[in-house]
Coordinates of C-alpha atoms in Angstrom, one line a residue:
M1 CA 7.1 41.7 -21.6
K2 CA 4.5 41.1 -19.0
N3 CA 1.4 41.9 -21.4
A4 CA 2.9 39.8 -24.3
V5 CA 3.4 36.5 -22.3
I6 CA 0.1 36.5 -20.3
G7 CA -1.7 33.5 -21.5
N8 CA 0.5 32.9 -24.7
N9 CA 2.8 29.8 -24.3
K10 CA 4.3 30.5 -27.6
Q11 CA 5.6 34.0 -26.6
K12 CA 6.8 32.6 -23.2
A13 CA 8.9 29.9 -25.0
N14 CA 10.2 32.7 -27.4
L15 CA 11.3 34.8 -24.6
I16 CA 13.1 32.1 -22.8
V17 CA 14.9 31.1 -26.1
L18 CA 15.9 34.8 -26.5
G19 CA 17.5 34.7 -23.2
A20 CA 15.1 36.8 -21.2
V21 CA 15.5 34.7 -18.0
P22 CA 19.1 35.4 -16.9
R23 CA 18.5 39.0 -17.6
L24 CA 15.4 39.3 -15.7
L25 CA 17.2 37.3 -12.8
Y26 CA 20.1 39.8 -12.9
L27 CA 17.7 42.8 -12.5
L28 CA 15.8 41.1 -9.8
Q29 CA 19.0 40.5 -7.7
Q30 CA 20.7 43.8 -8.4
E31 CA 20.8 46.2 -5.2
T32 CA 20.5 49.2 -7.6
S33 CA 17.3 47.9 -9.2
S34 CA 14.2 49.9 -7.8
I35 CA 11.7 47.7 -5.7
E36 CA 9.1 48.4 -8.5
L37 CA 11.6 47.0 -11.2
K38 CA 12.3 44.0 -9.0
T39 CA 8.6 43.1 -8.4
E40 CA 7.9 43.5 -12.3
C41 CA 10.8 41.0 -13.0
A42 CA 9.2 38.6 -10.4
V43 CA 5.9 39.0 -12.1
V44 CA 7.2 38.2 -15.5
L45 CA 9.1 35.3 -14.3
G46 CA 5.9 34.0 -12.5
S47 CA 4.0 34.2 -15.8
L48 CA 6.8 32.3 -17.7
S49 CA 6.6 29.7 -15.1
M50 CA 2.9 29.1 -15.7
G51 CA 3.8 28.0 -19.2
T52 CA 4.9 24.3 -20.2
E53 CA 7.0 22.0 -18.2
N54 CA 9.9 22.7 -20.5
N55 CA 9.6 26.3 -19.5
V56 CA 9.9 25.5 -15.8
K57 CA 12.9 23.3 -16.6
S58 CA 14.7 26.4 -18.3
L59 CA 13.9 28.5 -15.2
L60 CA 15.3 25.8 -12.9
D61 CA 18.4 25.6 -15.1
C62 CA 19.0 29.4 -14.6
H63 CA 18.9 28.8 -10.6
I64 CA 15.6 30.8 -10.2
I65 CA 14.7 29.2 -7.0
P66 CA 17.6 30.6 -4.9
A67 CA 17.1 34.1 -6.4
L68 CA 13.4 34.2 -5.5
L69 CA 14.3 32.8 -2.0
Q70 CA 16.7 35.7 -1.7
G71 CA 14.0 38.1 -2.8
L72 CA 12.0 37.1 0.3
L73 CA 14.4 38.8 2.6
S74 CA 13.1 42.2 1.2
A75 CA 10.8 44.3 3.4
D76 CA 8.5 45.2 0.6
I77 CA 5.3 43.0 0.8
R78 CA 4.3 43.5 -3.0
F79 CA 7.9 42.1 -4.0
I80 CA 7.5 39.3 -1.4
E81 CA 4.2 38.2 -2.7
A82 CA 5.4 38.3 -6.3
C83 CA 8.5 36.1 -5.4
L84 CA 5.9 33.7 -3.4
R85 CA 3.6 33.6 -6.3
C86 CA 6.4 32.5 -8.6
L87 CA 7.8 30.1 -6.1
R88 CA 4.3 28.5 -5.7
T89 CA 3.9 28.0 -9.4
I90 CA 7.5 26.4 -9.9
F91 CA 7.2 24.1 -6.7
T92 CA 3.6 22.9 -7.9
S93 CA 5.3 21.8 -11.2
P94 CA 5.8 18.2 -11.5
V95 CA 9.4 18.7 -12.9
T96 CA 10.5 20.7 -9.6
P97 CA 12.4 18.6 -7.3
V98 CA 10.7 19.3 -3.9
E99 CA 14.0 18.8 -2.2
L100 CA 15.0 22.3 -3.3
L101 CA 12.7 23.6 -0.4
Y102 CA 14.7 21.9 2.2
T103 CA 18.2 22.5 0.8
D104 CA 18.8 25.6 3.0
A105 CA 17.8 25.2 6.5
T106 CA 17.0 28.9 7.0
V107 CA 14.1 28.7 4.4
I108 CA 11.3 27.1 6.4
P109 CA 11.6 29.3 9.4
H110 CA 11.7 32.4 7.2
L111 CA 8.5 31.3 5.4
M112 CA 6.8 30.8 8.9
L113 CA 7.6 34.2 9.8
L114 CA 6.3 35.5 6.4
L115 CA 2.8 33.9 7.3
S116 CA 1.7 36.9 9.3
R117 CA 2.5 39.5 6.4
S118 CA -0.6 39.1 4.2
L119 CA -3.4 36.9 3.0
H120 CA -1.6 36.2 -0.2
S121 CA 1.6 35.3 1.5
Q122 CA -0.6 32.8 3.6
E123 CA -2.1 31.3 0.6
Y124 CA 1.1 30.7 -1.3
I125 CA 3.2 29.6 1.6
C126 CA 0.6 26.9 2.5
Q127 CA 0.3 25.9 -1.0
I128 CA 4.2 25.6 -1.2
F129 CA 4.2 23.4 2.1
A130 CA 1.3 21.2 0.9
H131 CA 3.0 20.4 -2.5
C132 CA 6.5 19.9 -1.1
C133 CA 5.6 17.6 1.7
K134 CA 6.0 14.3 0.0
A135 CA 8.0 12.0 2.5
P136 CA 8.1 11.3 6.3
D137 CA 11.2 13.5 6.6
H138 CA 9.4 16.5 5.0
Q139 CA 6.5 16.0 7.4
T140 CA 9.2 15.9 10.3
I141 CA 10.9 19.0 9.2
L142 CA 7.7 21.1 8.8
F143 CA 6.4 19.6 12.1
N144 CA 9.5 20.5 14.0
H145 CA 9.5 24.0 12.6
G146 CA 6.1 24.6 14.2
V147 CA 4.0 24.2 11.1
V148 CA 0.9 22.9 13.1
Q149 CA 0.7 26.0 15.5
N150 CA 1.5 28.4 12.7
I151 CA -1.2 27.4 10.1
A152 CA -3.9 26.2 12.5
H153 CA -5.5 29.7 12.9
L154 CA -5.6 30.0 9.1
L155 CA -8.3 27.5 9.2
T156 CA -10.8 30.4 10.3
S157 CA -9.4 33.0 7.8
V158 CA -11.6 35.4 6.1
S159 CA -10.2 34.1 2.9
Y160 CA -11.6 30.9 1.4
K161 CA -8.3 30.4 -0.6
V162 CA -6.3 30.6 2.7
R163 CA -8.5 28.1 4.5
M164 CA -8.4 25.8 1.7
Q165 CA -4.6 25.7 1.3
A166 CA -4.1 25.5 5.2
L167 CA -6.6 22.3 5.1
K168 CA -4.5 20.8 2.2
C169 CA -1.4 21.3 4.3
F170 CA -2.9 19.4 7.2
S171 CA -4.0 16.5 4.9
V172 CA -0.2 15.9 3.7
L173 CA 1.0 16.4 7.1
A174 CA -1.4 13.9 8.9
F175 CA -0.9 11.1 6.1
D176 CA 0.3 8.0 7.8
N177 CA 2.1 10.0 10.5
P178 CA 0.9 9.2 14.1
Q179 CA 3.1 12.0 15.6
V180 CA 1.5 14.9 13.7
S181 CA -2.1 13.2 13.9
M182 CA -1.8 13.0 17.8
T183 CA -0.8 16.5 17.8
L184 CA -3.7 17.7 15.8
V185 CA -6.2 16.1 18.0
N186 CA -5.5 18.4 20.8
V187 CA -5.0 21.7 18.8
L188 CA -7.4 24.5 19.6
V189 CA -8.5 27.3 17.3
D190 CA -10.8 30.0 18.8
G191 CA -11.6 27.6 21.4
E192 CA -12.6 24.6 19.1
L193 CA -10.6 21.6 18.6
L194 CA -9.2 20.9 15.2
P195 CA -11.2 17.8 14.5
Q196 CA -14.5 19.8 15.2
I197 CA -13.4 22.3 12.7
F198 CA -12.7 19.7 10.1
V199 CA -16.2 18.2 10.8
K200 CA -17.8 21.6 10.2
M201 CA -16.1 21.6 6.9
L202 CA -17.7 18.4 5.9
Q203 CA -21.1 20.1 5.8
R204 CA -23.0 19.9 2.5
D205 CA -23.3 23.6 2.1
K206 CA -19.3 23.8 1.9
P207 CA -17.7 23.5 -1.6
I208 CA -16.8 19.8 -2.5
E209 CA -13.2 20.6 -2.6
M210 CA -13.3 21.6 1.2
Q211 CA -15.6 18.7 2.1
L212 CA -13.2 16.2 0.3
T213 CA -10.0 17.6 2.0
A214 CA -11.6 17.8 5.5
A215 CA -12.6 14.2 5.0
K216 CA -9.1 13.3 4.0
C217 CA -7.8 15.0 7.3
L218 CA -10.0 13.1 9.4
T219 CA -9.3 9.8 7.4
Y220 CA -5.7 10.3 7.8
M221 CA -6.0 11.0 11.6
C222 CA -8.1 8.0 12.2
R223 CA -5.8 5.6 10.1
A224 CA -2.9 7.0 12.2
G225 CA -4.8 6.0 15.4
S226 CA -5.5 9.6 16.9
I227 CA -9.4 9.2 16.2
R228 CA -11.3 5.9 17.0
T229 CA -12.9 4.1 14.2
D230 CA -16.1 4.2 16.2
D231 CA -16.0 8.0 16.8
N232 CA -19.1 9.8 15.6
C233 CA -17.0 12.1 13.5
I234 CA -15.8 8.9 11.3
V235 CA -19.1 6.8 11.4
L236 CA -21.8 9.7 11.1
K237 CA -19.6 12.4 9.3
T238 CA -16.5 11.4 7.3
L239 CA -17.8 8.0 5.9
P240 CA -21.1 9.3 4.7
C241 CA -19.2 12.5 3.3
L242 CA -16.8 10.2 1.3
V243 CA -19.8 7.9 0.1
R244 CA -21.5 11.0 -1.3
M245 CA -18.4 11.9 -3.3
C246 CA -18.8 8.6 -5.1
N247 CA -22.4 9.7 -6.6
K248 CA -22.4 9.9 -10.4
E249 CA -23.5 13.5 -10.2
R250 CA -19.9 14.4 -8.9
L251 CA -17.1 15.1 -11.2
L252 CA -14.7 12.3 -12.3
E253 CA -11.8 13.7 -10.1
E254 CA -14.1 14.0 -7.1
R255 CA -15.5 10.6 -7.5
V256 CA -11.9 9.2 -7.9
E257 CA -10.7 10.9 -4.8
G258 CA -13.7 10.0 -2.8
A259 CA -13.6 6.4 -3.6
E260 CA -9.8 6.1 -3.0
T261 CA -10.2 8.0 0.3
L262 CA -13.0 5.8 1.5
A263 CA -11.1 2.6 0.5
Y264 CA -8.1 3.9 2.8
L265 CA -10.5 4.7 5.6
I266 CA -12.3 1.3 5.7
E267 CA -9.4 -0.9 4.8
P268 CA -8.5 -2.3 8.3
D269 CA -11.9 -2.1 10.1
V270 CA -14.6 -4.5 9.4
E271 CA -17.3 -2.5 11.2
L272 CA -16.5 0.5 8.9
Q273 CA -16.6 -1.9 5.9
R274 CA -20.1 -3.1 6.9
I275 CA -21.5 0.5 7.4
A276 CA -20.0 1.6 4.0
S277 CA -21.5 -1.4 2.2
I278 CA -25.2 -0.4 3.2
T279 CA -24.6 3.3 2.9
D280 CA -26.4 4.9 -0.2
H281 CA -26.2 1.6 -2.2
L282 CA -22.5 2.1 -2.5
I283 CA -21.8 -1.4 -4.1
S284 CA -24.2 -0.8 -7.0
M285 CA -23.3 2.9 -7.2
L286 CA -19.5 1.9 -7.9
A287 CA -20.8 -0.3 -10.8
D288 CA -21.4 3.1 -12.7
Y289 CA -17.7 3.7 -12.6
F290 CA -17.2 1.3 -15.2
K291 CA -19.8 2.8 -17.6
Y292 CA -18.5 6.4 -17.5
P293 CA -18.4 8.4 -19.7
S294 CA -21.2 6.6 -21.7
S295 CA -22.3 7.3 -25.3
V296 CA -25.4 9.3 -23.7
S297 CA -23.3 11.1 -21.4
A298 CA -24.8 14.3 -20.0
I299 CA -21.5 16.1 -20.5
T300 CA -21.9 19.0 -23.2
D301 CA -18.7 20.6 -22.5
I302 CA -16.4 19.0 -25.1
K303 CA -13.2 19.9 -23.2
R304 CA -14.6 18.0 -20.1
L305 CA -15.6 15.1 -22.2
D306 CA -12.2 14.9 -23.8
H307 CA -10.6 15.1 -20.2
D308 CA -12.9 12.4 -18.8
L309 CA -12.2 10.1 -21.6
K310 CA -8.6 10.3 -21.0
H311 CA -9.1 9.8 -17.3
A312 CA -11.8 7.2 -17.2
H313 CA -9.4 4.5 -16.2
E314 CA -8.9 6.4 -12.8
L315 CA -12.5 5.6 -12.0
R316 CA -12.0 1.8 -12.8
Q317 CA -8.9 1.9 -10.6
A318 CA -10.6 3.7 -7.7
A319 CA -13.8 1.3 -8.0
F320 CA -11.6 -1.8 -7.8
K321 CA -9.6 -0.2 -4.7
L322 CA -12.8 0.3 -2.8
Y323 CA -14.3 -3.0 -3.9
A324 CA -11.2 -4.6 -2.4
S325 CA -11.4 -2.8 1.0
L326 CA -15.1 -3.6 1.3
G327 CA -14.7 -7.1 0.8
A328 CA -11.6 -7.6 2.7
N329 CA -13.2 -9.4 5.8
D330 CA -16.9 -10.0 5.4
E331 CA -18.4 -12.9 3.5
D332 CA -21.8 -11.2 2.9
I333 CA -20.2 -8.2 1.4
R334 CA -18.0 -10.2 -1.0
K335 CA -21.2 -11.9 -2.2
K336 CA -22.9 -8.6 -2.9
I337 CA -19.8 -7.3 -4.7
I338 CA -19.6 -10.5 -6.9
E339 CA -23.4 -10.4 -7.7
A340 CA -23.0 -6.7 -9.0
E341 CA -23.6 -6.6 -12.7
H342 CA -20.7 -8.1 -14.9
M343 CA -18.3 -7.9 -11.7
M344 CA -16.1 -10.9 -12.5
D345 CA -15.9 -9.9 -16.1
R346 CA -14.9 -6.5 -15.1
I347 CA -12.2 -7.8 -12.9
V348 CA -10.9 -10.2 -15.7
N349 CA -10.8 -7.2 -18.1
G350 CA -9.0 -5.0 -15.5
L351 CA -6.3 -7.8 -15.2
S352 CA -5.3 -7.0 -18.9
E353 CA -5.7 -3.2 -19.0
T354 CA -2.8 -1.1 -20.3
S355 CA -2.6 1.1 -17.2
V356 CA -0.5 -0.6 -14.7
K357 CA -2.3 1.1 -11.8
V358 CA -5.7 -0.3 -12.9
R359 CA -4.1 -3.8 -13.2
L360 CA -2.8 -3.5 -9.8
A361 CA -6.2 -2.3 -8.4
A362 CA -7.9 -5.2 -10.3
V363 CA -5.5 -7.9 -8.8
R364 CA -6.1 -6.2 -5.2
C365 CA -9.9 -6.7 -5.8
L366 CA -9.5 -10.3 -7.0
H367 CA -7.3 -10.9 -3.9
S368 CA -9.9 -9.6 -1.4
L369 CA -12.6 -11.7 -3.0
S370 CA -10.5 -15.0 -3.1
R371 CA -10.5 -14.9 0.6
S372 CA -14.0 -16.4 0.2
V373 CA -14.3 -20.2 0.3
Q374 CA -17.6 -20.1 -1.6
Q375 CA -16.4 -17.7 -4.3
L376 CA -13.4 -19.9 -5.0
R377 CA -15.6 -22.8 -5.6
T378 CA -18.2 -20.8 -7.6
S379 CA -17.6 -17.5 -9.5
F380 CA -13.8 -18.0 -9.6
Q381 CA -14.2 -21.3 -11.2
D382 CA -17.1 -20.1 -13.6
H383 CA -15.0 -17.4 -14.9
A384 CA -11.7 -19.3 -14.9
V385 CA -9.9 -16.3 -13.2
W386 CA -6.8 -18.5 -12.8
K387 CA -6.0 -17.9 -16.5
P388 CA -5.6 -14.2 -16.6
L389 CA -4.0 -14.3 -13.2
M390 CA -1.2 -16.6 -14.5
K391 CA -0.8 -14.3 -17.6
V392 CA -0.3 -11.2 -15.1
L393 CA 2.5 -13.4 -13.2
Q394 CA 4.3 -13.8 -16.3
N395 CA 5.7 -10.4 -16.7
A396 CA 4.6 -7.7 -14.2
P397 CA 6.3 -5.1 -11.9
D398 CA 7.0 -6.4 -8.3
D399 CA 4.0 -4.5 -6.7
I400 CA 1.6 -6.2 -9.1
L401 CA 3.5 -9.5 -8.6
V402 CA 3.3 -9.4 -4.8
V403 CA -0.5 -9.2 -4.9
A404 CA -1.1 -11.6 -7.8
S405 CA 1.0 -14.2 -6.1
S406 CA -0.9 -13.8 -2.8
T407 CA -4.0 -14.2 -4.8
L408 CA -2.7 -17.5 -6.4
C409 CA -2.0 -18.8 -2.8
N410 CA -5.7 -18.7 -2.1
L411 CA -6.4 -20.2 -5.4
L412 CA -4.2 -23.3 -4.6
L413 CA -5.9 -24.2 -1.4
E414 CA -7.0 -27.7 -1.4
F415 CA -10.7 -27.0 -1.8
S416 CA -10.2 -24.7 -4.6
P417 CA -11.3 -26.2 -8.1
S418 CA -8.7 -24.0 -9.8
K419 CA -5.8 -25.8 -8.1
E420 CA -5.6 -28.5 -10.7
P421 CA -5.6 -26.4 -14.0
I422 CA -3.1 -24.1 -12.3
L423 CA -0.9 -27.1 -11.6
E424 CA -1.2 -28.2 -15.2
S425 CA -0.3 -24.8 -16.6
G426 CA 3.3 -24.9 -15.2
A427 CA 2.8 -23.0 -11.9
I428 CA 5.4 -25.0 -10.1
D429 CA 8.3 -23.5 -12.2
L430 CA 6.9 -19.9 -11.9
L431 CA 6.5 -20.4 -8.1
C432 CA 10.0 -21.8 -7.7
S433 CA 11.4 -18.9 -9.5
L434 CA 9.6 -16.4 -7.1
T435 CA 11.5 -17.9 -4.2
L436 CA 14.6 -16.7 -5.7
S437 CA 13.6 -13.1 -5.7
E438 CA 15.4 -10.4 -3.8
N439 CA 12.0 -9.1 -2.7
P440 CA 11.0 -10.9 0.7
A441 CA 7.4 -10.6 0.0
L442 CA 7.8 -12.4 -3.2
R443 CA 9.8 -15.1 -1.6
V444 CA 7.0 -15.5 1.0
N445 CA 4.2 -15.7 -1.6
G446 CA 6.3 -18.2 -3.7
I447 CA 7.1 -20.7 -1.0
W448 CA 3.4 -20.2 0.5
A449 CA 1.8 -21.0 -2.7
L450 CA 4.1 -24.2 -2.9
M451 CA 3.1 -25.0 0.6
N452 CA -0.6 -24.9 -0.3
M453 CA 0.1 -27.0 -3.4
A454 CA 1.9 -29.7 -1.4
F455 CA -0.9 -30.0 1.1
Q456 CA -2.5 -33.5 0.7
A457 CA -1.0 -33.7 -2.7
D458 CA 0.2 -37.0 -4.6
Q459 CA 3.7 -38.1 -4.7
K460 CA 4.2 -36.8 -8.2
I461 CA 3.4 -33.2 -7.4
K462 CA 5.7 -33.4 -4.3
S463 CA 8.4 -34.6 -6.4
D464 CA 8.0 -32.1 -9.0
I465 CA 8.0 -29.3 -6.2
L466 CA 11.4 -30.7 -4.8
R467 CA 12.8 -31.0 -8.2
G468 CA 11.9 -27.5 -9.3
L469 CA 12.9 -26.0 -6.0
S470 CA 16.2 -27.9 -5.8
T471 CA 17.7 -29.1 -2.4
E472 CA 20.1 -26.2 -2.3
Q473 CA 17.3 -23.5 -2.6
L474 CA 15.1 -25.4 -0.1
F475 CA 17.9 -25.3 2.5
R476 CA 18.8 -21.6 1.5
L477 CA 15.2 -20.7 2.4
L478 CA 15.6 -22.3 5.6
S479 CA 18.4 -19.9 6.6
D480 CA 16.5 -17.0 5.0
P481 CA 16.7 -13.6 7.2
D482 CA 13.0 -13.2 6.9
V483 CA 11.2 -15.1 9.5
N484 CA 8.0 -15.3 7.3
V485 CA 10.0 -17.0 4.6
L486 CA 11.5 -19.6 7.1
M487 CA 8.0 -20.3 8.5
K488 CA 6.5 -21.0 5.3
T489 CA 9.5 -23.1 4.0
L490 CA 8.9 -25.3 7.3
G491 CA 5.2 -25.5 6.5
L492 CA 6.2 -26.6 2.8
L493 CA 8.5 -29.4 4.4
R494 CA 5.8 -30.3 6.8
N495 CA 3.3 -30.8 3.9
L496 CA 5.8 -32.7 1.9
L497 CA 6.5 -35.0 4.7
S498 CA 2.9 -36.2 5.1
T499 CA 1.7 -39.8 4.8
R500 CA 4.0 -42.7 5.3
P501 CA 4.9 -43.7 1.8
H502 CA 5.8 -40.1 0.9
I503 CA 7.8 -39.6 4.2
D504 CA 9.9 -42.6 3.6
Q505 CA 10.5 -41.8 0.0
I506 CA 11.6 -38.1 0.5
M507 CA 13.6 -39.2 3.6
S508 CA 15.4 -41.8 1.6
T509 CA 16.7 -39.3 -1.0
H510 CA 17.0 -36.0 1.2
G511 CA 17.1 -37.5 4.8
K512 CA 20.7 -36.4 5.6
Q513 CA 20.2 -32.6 4.5
I514 CA 16.6 -32.5 6.1
M515 CA 18.0 -33.8 9.4
Q516 CA 20.9 -31.3 9.2
A517 CA 18.5 -28.4 8.7
V518 CA 16.4 -29.6 11.5
T519 CA 19.4 -29.6 13.8
F520 CA 20.7 -26.2 12.7
I521 CA 17.1 -24.7 13.3
L522 CA 16.7 -26.2 16.7
E523 CA 20.1 -25.0 17.8
G524 CA 19.6 -21.4 16.4
E525 CA 18.2 -18.3 18.0
H526 CA 14.6 -18.7 16.6
N527 CA 11.2 -17.8 18.1
I528 CA 8.7 -20.4 19.6
E529 CA 6.6 -20.7 16.5
V530 CA 9.7 -21.6 14.4
K531 CA 11.0 -24.2 16.8
E532 CA 7.5 -25.6 17.3
Q533 CA 7.2 -26.1 13.3
T534 CA 10.3 -27.7 13.4
L535 CA 9.4 -30.3 16.1
C536 CA 6.3 -31.0 14.0
I537 CA 8.4 -31.8 11.0
L538 CA 10.5 -34.3 13.3
A539 CA 7.0 -35.7 14.4
N540 CA 6.1 -36.3 10.9
I541 CA 9.5 -37.9 10.0
A542 CA 8.9 -40.0 13.1
D543 CA 5.7 -41.3 11.7
G544 CA 7.5 -42.9 8.7
T545 CA 8.3 -46.6 8.7
T546 CA 12.0 -46.4 7.8
A547 CA 12.3 -42.7 8.1
K548 CA 12.2 -42.7 11.9
D549 CA 15.5 -44.7 12.1
L550 CA 17.1 -41.4 10.9
I551 CA 16.0 -40.0 14.4
M552 CA 16.6 -43.0 16.5
T553 CA 20.2 -43.3 15.2
N554 CA 20.8 -39.6 15.8
D555 CA 21.8 -39.0 19.5
D556 CA 22.0 -35.2 19.1
I557 CA 18.4 -35.2 17.7
L558 CA 17.2 -37.5 20.6
Q559 CA 18.7 -35.2 23.1
K560 CA 17.0 -32.2 21.5
I561 CA 13.6 -34.0 21.9
K562 CA 14.5 -34.8 25.4
Y563 CA 15.5 -31.0 26.1
Y564 CA 12.1 -29.7 24.5
V565 CA 10.0 -32.3 26.6
G566 CA 11.1 -30.4 29.6
H567 CA 10.9 -27.0 28.2
S568 CA 8.9 -24.2 30.0
N569 CA 6.8 -23.5 27.0
L570 CA 3.7 -25.8 26.6
K571 CA 3.6 -25.7 22.8
L572 CA 7.2 -27.0 22.5
Q573 CA 6.6 -29.6 25.2
L574 CA 3.6 -31.0 23.3
A575 CA 5.5 -30.9 19.8
A576 CA 8.3 -32.9 21.4
M577 CA 5.8 -35.2 23.1
F578 CA 4.2 -35.8 19.7
C579 CA 7.6 -36.8 18.3
I580 CA 8.1 -39.4 21.1
A581 CA 4.5 -40.9 20.5
N582 CA 5.2 -41.2 16.8
L583 CA 8.6 -42.8 17.5
T584 CA 7.3 -45.4 20.0
W585 CA 3.9 -46.1 18.2
N586 CA 4.8 -48.8 15.7
E587 CA 3.5 -52.2 14.7
D588 CA 6.8 -53.7 13.7
E589 CA 8.9 -55.8 16.2
G590 CA 11.4 -53.0 16.9
R591 CA 8.8 -51.0 18.9
K592 CA 10.2 -52.4 22.2
D593 CA 13.6 -51.2 21.5
H594 CA 12.4 -47.6 20.7
S595 CA 10.4 -47.6 24.0
A596 CA 13.3 -48.9 26.0
E597 CA 15.6 -46.3 24.4
F598 CA 13.2 -43.5 25.4
R599 CA 13.0 -44.9 28.9
S600 CA 16.6 -44.7 29.4
L601 CA 16.7 -41.3 27.7
L602 CA 14.0 -39.6 29.8

């Protein structure tokens, strides 16, 4: 059986259909079976698991994992290795639920004990851990069982495969995990700190896979805060190594991983973005990601060419991600990116790609570049970027909608030439519908874009916003549990209530509800910023000609203004004084009455 199924998926499927798996598992678990027979059964099962995903599903349906885990209790190392090899293959299959490793609390501690048995057991166990560590709770379980201490010494193993799997294990443990990362910084292996060992693995004479994985470990530790962004091991070692991986001489998957890891490393740090942008002509190097594989490709291996054609979209996705990180803060870098050949055309094309991941990365890139005032006025207008962006917003998954609506917020700023055509294309209804979303990020962006739209807008646009949003929804947003939604809604109200004729007109139709909302917020348990914005709205109302009467005839509001004039916080004091200044400053004959009223009040 073993010889028949090796390298033959058809034979593997035939044996599974004929019911070989339950019989093999029965023999594997029988106490009367010799250790040689059990080992042979585990080897055949291991070979069957290397077939198609359907093969693995069939093995899982026969409860192979508990049987193999039971086999690990044996004293015979050859049998243990055969069981581990099969478990490794099954757990690395995409159809296997990783939770199966954590169901029995005794499994992880036992695997830790088996690490000392042989090189093969070390390799397979590290590989299982690396593949089954998919979430923070998995990291915590492994960390609490001493995985760091148990596999650290394997980084200096005589076996390259063991070193490599241990390294991969550390990369998944450190990802987005400050607790693990802080521990790794201080771990000693043969008198050397772990980060120093990782740096040695970045050297050019090491295999590419090792360089990349070591760079990931250092990147994740840096992002988790255990290594400073200006540390030499990041600036002089990790960053240049990742830029090297973006070179067109590297394999497709290496270029993808290199660019995506570099994007993650530099994302929050402007200095790293500047260093990366001038390292090895990175910006122009990324332009090659869109030309691959070309008709004159140097790939002679047909299988490799076929593979790369199917995965070329991953290169475009990685390039967009890295461009987005590079241009996140610095205006000069954004200019260089946009000046790269056909850059805006590539982004526009990326917005309509079939791959959701490429679309998301293209929108992220656009969002990053849209932070530039100059580019909003020039390149964005020249390429009418708002058109494909509006199309993306019509029907997209939430993760794309969040970034696309953030970009739209920037395109609606008053100095953006795109603002008018976006308005004419029916954006108000679209943005109003976003404020109804269950996703707080979409509600924030919807209301934020409307706030930008209302800034210094004419009366018609303001009326359209109020009509599209409806009074009920506006006041629902004012009691939203998300403070960002509340702040942007107050910002929208403040922008709607600007210039006297607009203030008087809006307050004549919505005055009662707005005054109720203002009272409700000033009485509530809100932070200083929320109350300051609310007092600024009152100050805008006070600037109206007829609207101010709604304040002057409301004793409750007047008492609140008086209270905030004497508040210990300077911002709230100033905002309250601003209200009084606007209420008393008037050219009409009623001014003396208002001043007198405030004198008696204060």
